[in-house]
PDB file of C-alpha atoms and ligand atoms in Angstrom:
ATOM      1  CA  MET A  92     196.098 107.058 141.145  1.00 55.00           C
ATOM      2  CA  ALA A  93     194.634 109.556 138.626  1.00 72.00           C
ATOM      3  CA  GLU A  94     193.080 112.989 140.071  1.00 91.00           C
ATOM      4  CA  ASN A  95     189.538 113.262 140.483  1.00 97.00           C
ATOM      5  CA  VAL A  96     189.028 115.154 137.297  1.00 98.00           C
ATOM      6  CA  VAL A  97     185.950 115.528 135.141  1.00 98.00           C
ATOM      7  CA  LEU A  98     185.845 116.878 131.894  1.00 98.00           C
ATOM      8  CA  SER A  99     182.999 117.792 129.340  1.00 98.00           C
ATOM      9  CA  VAL A 100     183.684 118.248 125.913  1.00 98.00           C
ATOM     10  CA  MET A 101     180.672 119.515 123.720  1.00 98.00           C
ATOM     11  CA  ALA A 102     180.427 121.240 120.550  1.00 98.00           C
ATOM     12  CA  HIS A 103     178.988 124.855 121.570  1.00 97.00           C
ATOM     13  CA  PRO A 104     179.222 126.815 124.608  1.00 97.00           C
ATOM     14  CA  ASP A 105     176.160 126.091 126.046  1.00 95.00           C
ATOM     15  CA  ASP A 106     175.795 122.476 125.327  1.00 96.00           C
ATOM     16  CA  ALA A 107     177.322 121.094 128.529  1.00 97.00           C
ATOM     17  CA  GLU A 108     174.555 123.298 130.724  1.00 95.00           C
ATOM     18  CA  PHE A 109     171.676 121.558 128.673  1.00 94.00           C
ATOM     19  CA  LEU A 110     173.309 118.023 128.721  1.00 97.00           C
ATOM     20  CA  CYS A 111     175.432 117.448 131.744  1.00 98.00           C
ATOM     21  CA  ALA A 112     176.004 120.339 133.949  1.00 98.00           C
ATOM     22  CA  GLY A 113     173.792 118.619 136.804  1.00 98.00           C
ATOM     23  CA  VAL A 114     176.275 115.564 136.685  1.00 98.00           C
ATOM     24  CA  LEU A 115     179.132 117.982 137.079  1.00 98.00           C
ATOM     25  CA  ILE A 116     177.882 120.035 140.082  1.00 98.00           C
ATOM     26  CA  ARG A 117     177.343 116.685 141.941  1.00 98.00           C
ATOM     27  CA  LEU A 118     180.632 115.537 140.969  1.00 98.00           C
ATOM     28  CA  ALA A 119     182.074 118.749 142.531  1.00 98.00           C
ATOM     29  CA  ARG A 120     179.982 119.189 145.337  1.00 97.00           C
ATOM     30  CA  GLU A 121     179.477 115.732 146.670  1.00 98.00           C
ATOM     31  CA  HIS A 122     182.762 114.231 145.706  1.00 98.00           C
ATOM     32  CA  GLY A 123     185.134 117.199 145.547  1.00 97.00           C
ATOM     33  CA  TRP A 124     186.139 116.794 141.838  1.00 98.00           C
ATOM     34  CA  LYS A 125     187.774 119.254 139.802  1.00 98.00           C
ATOM     35  CA  VAL A 126     185.350 120.244 136.588  1.00 98.00           C
ATOM     36  CA  HIS A 127     186.470 121.326 133.275  1.00 98.00           C
ATOM     37  CA  VAL A 128     184.204 122.289 130.657  1.00 98.00           C
ATOM     38  CA  ALA A 129     185.201 122.521 126.848  1.00 98.00           C
ATOM     39  CA  SER A 130     183.458 123.428 123.963  1.00 98.00           C
ATOM     40  CA  MET A 131     184.691 122.814 120.501  1.00 98.00           C
ATOM     41  CA  THR A 132     183.398 126.127 119.171  1.00 98.00           C
ATOM     42  CA  PRO A 133     182.941 129.520 120.617  1.00 98.00           C
ATOM     43  CA  GLY A 134     179.437 129.566 118.875  1.00 96.00           C
ATOM     44  CA  ASP A 135     180.072 131.734 116.119  1.00 96.00           C
ATOM     45  CA  CYS A 136     177.261 131.033 114.202  1.00 94.00           C
ATOM     46  CA  GLY A 137     174.673 131.447 117.069  1.00 88.00           C
ATOM     47  CA  SER A 138     173.459 135.025 116.428  1.00 88.00           C
ATOM     48  CA  ALA A 139     171.642 136.772 114.044  1.00 84.00           C
ATOM     49  CA  GLU A 140     172.697 140.100 114.928  1.00 89.00           C
ATOM     50  CA  HIS A 141     176.446 140.140 115.945  1.00 94.00           C
ATOM     51  CA  SER A 142     179.298 139.125 113.638  1.00 96.00           C
ATOM     52  CA  PRO A 143     181.037 135.564 114.032  1.00 97.00           C
ATOM     53  CA  GLU A 144     183.868 137.564 115.924  1.00 97.00           C
ATOM     54  CA  GLU A 145     181.600 139.591 118.307  1.00 96.00           C
ATOM     55  CA  ILE A 146     179.375 136.622 119.177  1.00 96.00           C
ATOM     56  CA  SER A 147     182.593 134.330 119.397  1.00 97.00           C
ATOM     57  CA  ARG A 148     183.769 136.978 122.112  1.00 97.00           C
ATOM     58  CA  ILE A 149     180.589 137.383 124.109  1.00 97.00           C
ATOM     59  CA  ARG A 150     180.083 133.448 124.124  1.00 97.00           C
ATOM     60  CA  ARG A 151     183.540 132.810 125.207  1.00 98.00           C
ATOM     61  CA  GLY A 152     182.920 135.005 128.150  1.00 97.00           C
ATOM     62  CA  GLU A 153     179.424 133.381 128.990  1.00 97.00           C
ATOM     63  CA  GLY A 154     181.160 130.193 128.768  1.00 97.00           C
ATOM     64  CA  ALA A 155     183.763 131.071 131.345  1.00 98.00           C
ATOM     65  CA  ARG A 156     181.146 132.512 133.363  1.00 97.00           C
ATOM     66  CA  ALA A 157     178.806 129.685 133.724  1.00 97.00           C
ATOM     67  CA  ALA A 158     181.763 127.184 134.117  1.00 98.00           C
ATOM     68  CA  ALA A 159     182.783 129.658 137.546  1.00 98.00           C
ATOM     69  CA  VAL A 160     179.497 129.316 138.881  1.00 97.00           C
ATOM     70  CA  ILE A 161     180.663 126.168 140.063  1.00 97.00           C
ATOM     71  CA  GLY A 162     184.213 126.758 140.066  1.00 97.00           C
ATOM     72  CA  ALA A 163     185.150 124.855 136.827  1.00 98.00           C
ATOM     73  CA  THR A 164     187.583 125.981 134.189  1.00 98.00           C
ATOM     74  CA  TYR A 165     186.197 126.818 130.678  1.00 98.00           C
ATOM     75  CA  TYR A 166     188.410 125.995 127.467  1.00 98.00           C
ATOM     76  CA  CYS A 167     187.180 126.946 123.721  1.00 98.00           C
ATOM     77  CA  LEU A 168     188.868 124.673 121.162  1.00 98.00           C
ATOM     78  CA  GLU A 169     188.191 127.285 118.157  1.00 98.00           C
ATOM     79  CA  GLU A 170     186.824 125.305 115.707  1.00 98.00           C
ATOM     80  CA  ARG A 171     183.929 126.837 114.056  1.00 98.00           C
ATOM     81  CA  ASP A 172     180.235 126.222 114.051  1.00 97.00           C
ATOM     82  CA  LEU A 173     178.801 123.816 111.354  1.00 97.00           C
ATOM     83  CA  ARG A 174     182.232 123.065 110.298  1.00 98.00           C
ATOM     84  CA  ILE A 175     183.528 120.590 113.328  1.00 98.00           C
ATOM     85  CA  GLY A 176     184.838 117.603 111.448  1.00 98.00           C
ATOM     86  CA  TYR A 177     186.782 114.499 112.142  1.00 98.00           C
ATOM     87  CA  ASN A 178     190.308 115.572 111.138  1.00 98.00           C
ATOM     88  CA  GLU A 179     193.947 115.396 112.504  1.00 97.00           C
ATOM     89  CA  ILE A 180     193.940 119.259 113.755  1.00 97.00           C
ATOM     90  CA  ALA A 181     190.808 118.926 115.692  1.00 98.00           C
ATOM     91  CA  LEU A 182     191.743 115.402 117.164  1.00 98.00           C
ATOM     92  CA  GLU A 183     195.055 116.781 118.301  1.00 98.00           C
ATOM     93  CA  LYS A 184     193.274 119.802 120.045  1.00 98.00           C
ATOM     94  CA  VAL A 185     191.111 117.294 122.156  1.00 98.00           C
ATOM     95  CA  VAL A 186     193.891 114.881 123.017  1.00 98.00           C
ATOM     96  CA  ARG A 187     196.009 117.852 123.989  1.00 98.00           C
ATOM     97  CA  LEU A 188     193.152 119.082 126.459  1.00 98.00           C
ATOM     98  CA  PHE A 189     192.745 115.568 127.869  1.00 98.00           C
ATOM     99  CA  ARG A 190     196.513 114.969 128.406  1.00 98.00           C
ATOM    100  CA  GLN A 191     196.667 118.733 129.891  1.00 98.00           C
ATOM    101  CA  VAL A 192     193.730 118.245 132.445  1.00 98.00           C
ATOM    102  CA  ARG A 193     194.067 114.373 132.658  1.00 98.00           C
ATOM    103  CA  PRO A 194     190.088 113.437 133.403  1.00 98.00           C
ATOM    104  CA  ARG A 195     189.022 110.155 135.141  1.00 97.00           C
ATOM    105  CA  ILE A 196     185.628 110.783 133.461  1.00 98.00           C
ATOM    106  CA  VAL A 197     184.690 112.401 130.263  1.00 98.00           C
ATOM    107  CA  LEU A 198     181.370 113.428 129.037  1.00 98.00           C
ATOM    108  CA  THR A 199     180.175 114.350 125.435  1.00 98.00           C
ATOM    109  CA  HIS A 200     177.590 114.373 122.914  1.00 98.00           C
ATOM    110  CA  ALA A 201     175.461 111.102 121.851  1.00 98.00           C
ATOM    111  CA  PRO A 202     177.130 109.666 118.635  1.00 98.00           C
ATOM    112  CA  ALA A 203     173.917 110.177 116.808  1.00 97.00           C
ATOM    113  CA  ASP A 204     172.292 113.552 117.482  1.00 97.00           C
ATOM    114  CA  TYR A 205     170.333 116.311 115.726  1.00 95.00           C
ATOM    115  CA  MET A 206     173.265 117.993 114.013  1.00 95.00           C
ATOM    116  CA  LEU A 207     176.696 116.921 112.487  1.00 98.00           C
ATOM    117  CA  ASP A 208     178.632 119.349 114.810  1.00 98.00           C
ATOM    118  CA  HIS A 209     177.322 117.247 118.033  1.00 98.00           C
ATOM    119  CA  GLU A 210     178.201 113.907 116.009  1.00 98.00           C
ATOM    120  CA  MET A 211     181.808 115.030 115.179  1.00 98.00           C
ATOM    121  CA  THR A 212     182.560 116.232 118.672  1.00 98.00           C
ATOM    122  CA  SER A 213     181.232 112.750 120.019  1.00 98.00           C
ATOM    123  CA  ALA A 214     183.320 110.907 117.365  1.00 98.00           C
ATOM    124  CA  LEU A 215     186.562 113.207 118.112  1.00 98.00           C
ATOM    125  CA  THR A 216     186.166 112.841 121.841  1.00 98.00           C
ATOM    126  CA  ARG A 217     185.780 109.001 121.747  1.00 98.00           C
ATOM    127  CA  ALA A 218     188.756 108.914 119.655  1.00 98.00           C
ATOM    128  CA  ALA A 219     190.637 111.345 121.938  1.00 98.00           C
ATOM    129  CA  ALA A 220     190.064 109.070 125.010  1.00 98.00           C
ATOM    130  CA  PHE A 221     191.914 106.294 123.286  1.00 97.00           C
ATOM    131  CA  ALA A 222     194.520 108.494 121.584  1.00 98.00           C
ATOM    132  CA  ALA A 223     195.459 110.228 124.642  1.00 98.00           C
ATOM    133  CA  ALA A 224     196.745 107.054 126.310  1.00 97.00           C
ATOM    134  CA  ALA A 225     198.615 106.183 123.166  1.00 97.00           C
ATOM    135  CA  PRO A 226     202.151 107.680 123.914  1.00 96.00           C
ATOM    136  CA  ASN A 227     202.990 107.712 120.265  1.00 96.00           C
ATOM    137  CA  PHE A 228     200.326 109.684 119.102  1.00 97.00           C
ATOM    138  CA  ALA A 229     201.536 113.503 118.399  1.00 95.00           C
ATOM    139  CA  CYS A 230     204.401 112.711 120.738  1.00 90.00           C
ATOM    140  CA  ASP A 231     206.529 115.494 119.052  1.00 93.00           C
ATOM    141  CA  ARG A 232     203.636 118.203 119.617  1.00 94.00           C
ATOM    142  CA  GLY A 233     205.086 119.571 122.971  1.00 94.00           C
ATOM    143  CA  HIS A 234     201.586 117.882 124.599  1.00 96.00           C
ATOM    144  CA  ALA A 235     201.497 116.675 128.497  1.00 96.00           C
ATOM    145  CA  PRO A 236     202.817 113.042 128.873  1.00 97.00           C
ATOM    146  CA  ALA A 237     200.373 110.519 127.616  1.00 97.00           C
ATOM    147  CA  LEU A 238     197.676 109.156 130.174  1.00 97.00           C
ATOM    148  CA  ASP A 239     198.041 105.811 131.359  1.00 95.00           C
ATOM    149  CA  HIS A 240     194.676 104.828 130.983  1.00 94.00           C
ATOM    150  CA  VAL A 241     191.871 104.936 128.644  1.00 97.00           C
ATOM    151  CA  THR A 242     189.230 107.198 130.103  1.00 97.00           C
ATOM    152  CA  HIS A 243     185.706 106.593 131.306  1.00 98.00           C
ATOM    153  CA  LEU A 244     183.663 107.954 128.622  1.00 98.00           C
ATOM    154  CA  TYR A 245     180.105 108.880 128.699  1.00 98.00           C
ATOM    155  CA  TYR A 246     177.523 110.259 126.164  1.00 98.00           C
ATOM    156  CA  GLY A 247     174.812 112.504 127.064  1.00 98.00           C
ATOM    157  CA  ASP A 248     171.145 112.822 125.749  1.00 97.00           C
ATOM    158  CA  ALA A 249     170.981 113.392 122.077  1.00 96.00           C
ATOM    159  CA  ALA A 250     168.505 116.793 122.100  1.00 92.00           C
ATOM    160  CA  GLU A 251     164.852 115.991 122.543  1.00 91.00           C
ATOM    161  CA  GLY A 252     165.889 112.568 123.389  1.00 93.00           C
ATOM    162  CA  LYS A 253     165.858 111.255 119.646  1.00 95.00           C
ATOM    163  CA  ASP A 254     168.105 110.430 116.771  1.00 95.00           C
ATOM    164  CA  PRO A 255     168.400 112.205 113.477  1.00 95.00           C
ATOM    165  CA  LEU A 256     165.999 109.686 112.083  1.00 96.00           C
ATOM    166  CA  GLY A 257     163.096 110.495 114.784  1.00 95.00           C
ATOM    167  CA  ARG A 258     163.968 107.019 116.893  1.00 96.00           C
ATOM    168  CA  ASP A 259     163.971 107.493 120.545  1.00 95.00           C
ATOM    169  CA  VAL A 260     167.381 107.010 122.071  1.00 94.00           C
ATOM    170  CA  THR A 261     166.910 105.295 125.658  1.00 95.00           C
ATOM    171  CA  PRO A 262     169.543 106.350 128.161  1.00 97.00           C
ATOM    172  CA  ALA A 263     171.417 103.141 129.715  1.00 98.00           C
ATOM    173  CA  PHE A 264     171.098 105.080 132.878  1.00 98.00           C
ATOM    174  CA  CYS A 265     169.894 108.310 134.287  1.00 98.00           C
ATOM    175  CA  ILE A 266     171.166 110.160 137.147  1.00 98.00           C
ATOM    176  CA  ASP A 267     168.979 112.278 139.744  1.00 98.00           C
ATOM    177  CA  VAL A 268     169.834 116.095 139.502  1.00 98.00           C
ATOM    178  CA  SER A 269     166.825 117.288 141.176  1.00 98.00           C
ATOM    179  CA  ALA A 270     168.950 118.962 144.105  1.00 98.00           C
ATOM    180  CA  VAL A 271     171.189 120.881 141.796  1.00 98.00           C
ATOM    181  CA  ILE A 272     168.741 122.058 139.098  1.00 97.00           C
ATOM    182  CA  GLU A 273     168.650 125.469 140.274  1.00 96.00           C
ATOM    183  CA  THR A 274     172.280 125.768 139.964  1.00 97.00           C
ATOM    184  CA  LYS A 275     171.874 124.047 136.793  1.00 97.00           C
ATOM    185  CA  ALA A 276     169.721 126.822 135.566  1.00 93.00           C
ATOM    186  CA  LYS A 277     172.101 129.547 136.948  1.00 94.00           C
ATOM    187  CA  MET A 278     174.954 128.246 134.827  1.00 96.00           C
ATOM    188  CA  LEU A 279     172.170 128.184 131.900  1.00 94.00           C
ATOM    189  CA  GLU A 280     171.378 131.911 132.629  1.00 89.00           C
ATOM    190  CA  CYS A 281     175.226 133.135 132.068  1.00 92.00           C
ATOM    191  CA  HIS A 282     174.513 132.276 128.002  1.00 93.00           C
ATOM    192  CA  ALA A 283     172.071 135.160 127.751  1.00 88.00           C
ATOM    193  CA  SER A 284     172.852 135.958 123.966  1.00 90.00           C
ATOM    194  CA  GLN A 285     171.363 132.670 123.299  1.00 86.00           C
ATOM    195  CA  ARG A 286     167.660 133.389 124.160  1.00 74.00           C
ATOM    196  CA  ASN A 287     167.088 135.307 121.386  1.00 73.00           C
ATOM    197  CA  TRP A 288     168.671 133.198 118.940  1.00 73.00           C
ATOM    198  CA  LEU A 289     167.021 130.368 120.133  1.00 73.00           C
ATOM    199  CA  LEU A 290     163.695 131.677 120.043  1.00 72.00           C
ATOM    200  CA  ARG A 291     164.298 132.659 116.492  1.00 74.00           C
ATOM    201  CA  GLN A 292     166.303 129.623 115.075  1.00 72.00           C
ATOM    202  CA  HIS A 293     164.497 126.971 117.059  1.00 70.00           C
ATOM    203  CA  GLY A 294     161.427 128.724 118.232  1.00 68.00           C
ATOM    204  CA  MET A 295     162.311 127.929 121.712  1.00 62.00           C
ATOM    205  CA  ASP A 296     161.450 130.471 124.212  1.00 58.00           C
ATOM    206  CA  GLN A 297     162.642 130.705 127.527  1.00 78.00           C
ATOM    207  CA  TYR A 298     165.622 128.329 127.084  1.00 80.00           C
ATOM    208  CA  VAL A 299     165.886 127.713 130.801  1.00 88.00           C
ATOM    209  CA  GLU A 300     162.387 126.257 131.062  1.00 88.00           C
ATOM    210  CA  THR A 301     163.348 124.305 127.998  1.00 89.00           C
ATOM    211  CA  MET A 302     166.188 122.697 129.879  1.00 93.00           C
ATOM    212  CA  ARG A 303     164.039 122.246 133.186  1.00 94.00           C
ATOM    213  CA  ALA A 304     161.270 120.125 130.904  1.00 95.00           C
ATOM    214  CA  TRP A 305     164.084 118.030 129.270  1.00 94.00           C
ATOM    215  CA  SER A 306     165.579 117.413 132.661  1.00 96.00           C
ATOM    216  CA  SER A 307     161.956 116.678 133.997  1.00 97.00           C
ATOM    217  CA  ARG A 308     161.180 114.279 131.130  1.00 96.00           C
ATOM    218  CA  ARG A 309     163.920 112.139 132.335  1.00 97.00           C
ATOM    219  CA  GLY A 310     163.323 112.168 135.961  1.00 97.00           C
ATOM    220  CA  ARG A 311     159.613 111.521 135.776  1.00 96.00           C
ATOM    221  CA  PRO A 312     159.705 107.770 134.754  1.00 96.00           C
ATOM    222  CA  HIS A 313     162.068 107.293 137.902  1.00 97.00           C
ATOM    223  CA  GLY A 314     159.991 109.214 140.375  1.00 98.00           C
ATOM    224  CA  VAL A 315     162.353 112.085 140.790  1.00 98.00           C
ATOM    225  CA  ALA A 316     161.600 115.912 139.655  1.00 98.00           C
ATOM    226  CA  PHE A 317     165.194 116.166 137.444  1.00 98.00           C
ATOM    227  CA  ALA A 318     167.511 113.834 135.462  1.00 98.00           C
ATOM    228  CA  GLU A 319     170.127 113.510 133.057  1.00 98.00           C
ATOM    229  CA  GLY A 320     170.574 110.473 130.944  1.00 98.00           C
ATOM    230  CA  PHE A 321     173.892 108.854 129.965  1.00 98.00           C
ATOM    231  CA  ARG A 322     175.002 105.866 127.993  1.00 98.00           C
ATOM    232  CA  GLN A 323     178.722 104.600 128.524  1.00 98.00           C
ATOM    233  CA  HIS A 324     180.832 103.747 125.738  1.00 98.00           C
ATOM    234  CA  LEU A 325     181.916 100.113 126.426  1.00 98.00           C
ATOM    235  CA  GLY A 326     183.858  99.444 123.470  1.00 96.00           C
ATOM    236  CA  HIS A 327     186.849  97.169 123.639  1.00 94.00           C
ATOM    237  CA  ALA A 328     189.663  98.988 125.538  1.00 93.00           C
ATOM    238  CA  TYR A 329     187.393 101.265 127.266  1.00 97.00           C
ATOM    239  CA  PRO A 330     186.616 100.965 131.301  1.00 97.00           C
ATOM    240  CA  GLN A 331     183.915  98.436 131.473  1.00 98.00           C
ATOM    241  CA  ASP A 332     182.669  99.675 135.224  1.00 98.00           C
ATOM    242  CA  ASN A 333     180.240 102.272 135.758  1.00 98.00           C
ATOM    243  CA  LEU A 334     182.361 104.707 137.531  1.00 98.00           C
ATOM    244  CA  LEU A 335     179.804 107.702 136.846  1.00 98.00           C
ATOM    245  CA  GLY A 336     177.082 105.593 138.138  1.00 98.00           C
ATOM    246  CA  GLU A 337     179.118 104.390 141.510  1.00 98.00           C
ATOM    247  CA  LEU A 338     179.819 107.521 142.363  1.00 98.00           C
ATOM    248  CA  LEU A 339     176.409 109.157 142.160  1.00 98.00           C
ATOM    249  CA  GLY A 340     174.059 106.618 142.058  1.00 98.00           C
ATOM    250  CA  THR A 341     171.676 105.571 139.152  1.00 98.00           C
ATOM    251  CA  LEU A 342     168.132 105.594 138.538  1.00 96.00           C
TER     252      LEU A 342
HETATM  253 ZN1  LIG B 189     175.023 122.076 120.354  1.00 50.39          ZN
END
């Protein structure tokens, strides 16, 4: 039986806090799962005041502090903002991490989202879930042994719940995160460098309030204060049972 481990693979250091931190917190608190949080980049373009090196150093620290709020471990896979591509090097990094932490559940971005870094991360993570269980993939690269299963894979909400053409993306199910919203906010607050940046680039002040608004929008139709939306990858060879839903209950 695999250990109870969940891994989120998102593009940038604060994405997990917006999209799936509530679920990570609940798995840790209610079921004792080990939590791993990875970002593909250190967020090197997420600043108008610091150099790429400076902001990367700051944001790796913020990612680690946010993960530490719930006893999770943070990893940066050291790709670069706006340049995440679907290629062998990036895929191997994600597969190596899968084989190292050996997750039962993996969370990533929606396949269609507002920026390509998110879409590429989604594609890389989807491929890694399959490749990590293929013993011949990168078998000469010093990885931990291949997984003996394709991992349960879930896509979080696209930004603002819409795809790049503006169409609504409806979650297959939502998870109630009302009881853990303050901890989710505490994790997001660790990304202090992003408040000024988001205000300038996205016109978003008080980004913690924005996270609450998004979570509230997912909860409201189900009569709960806050929720997170997900879709499960159900392609051939991927697990078909909704493990995440069974553990936390679906709305
Ligand atoms: Zn992002």
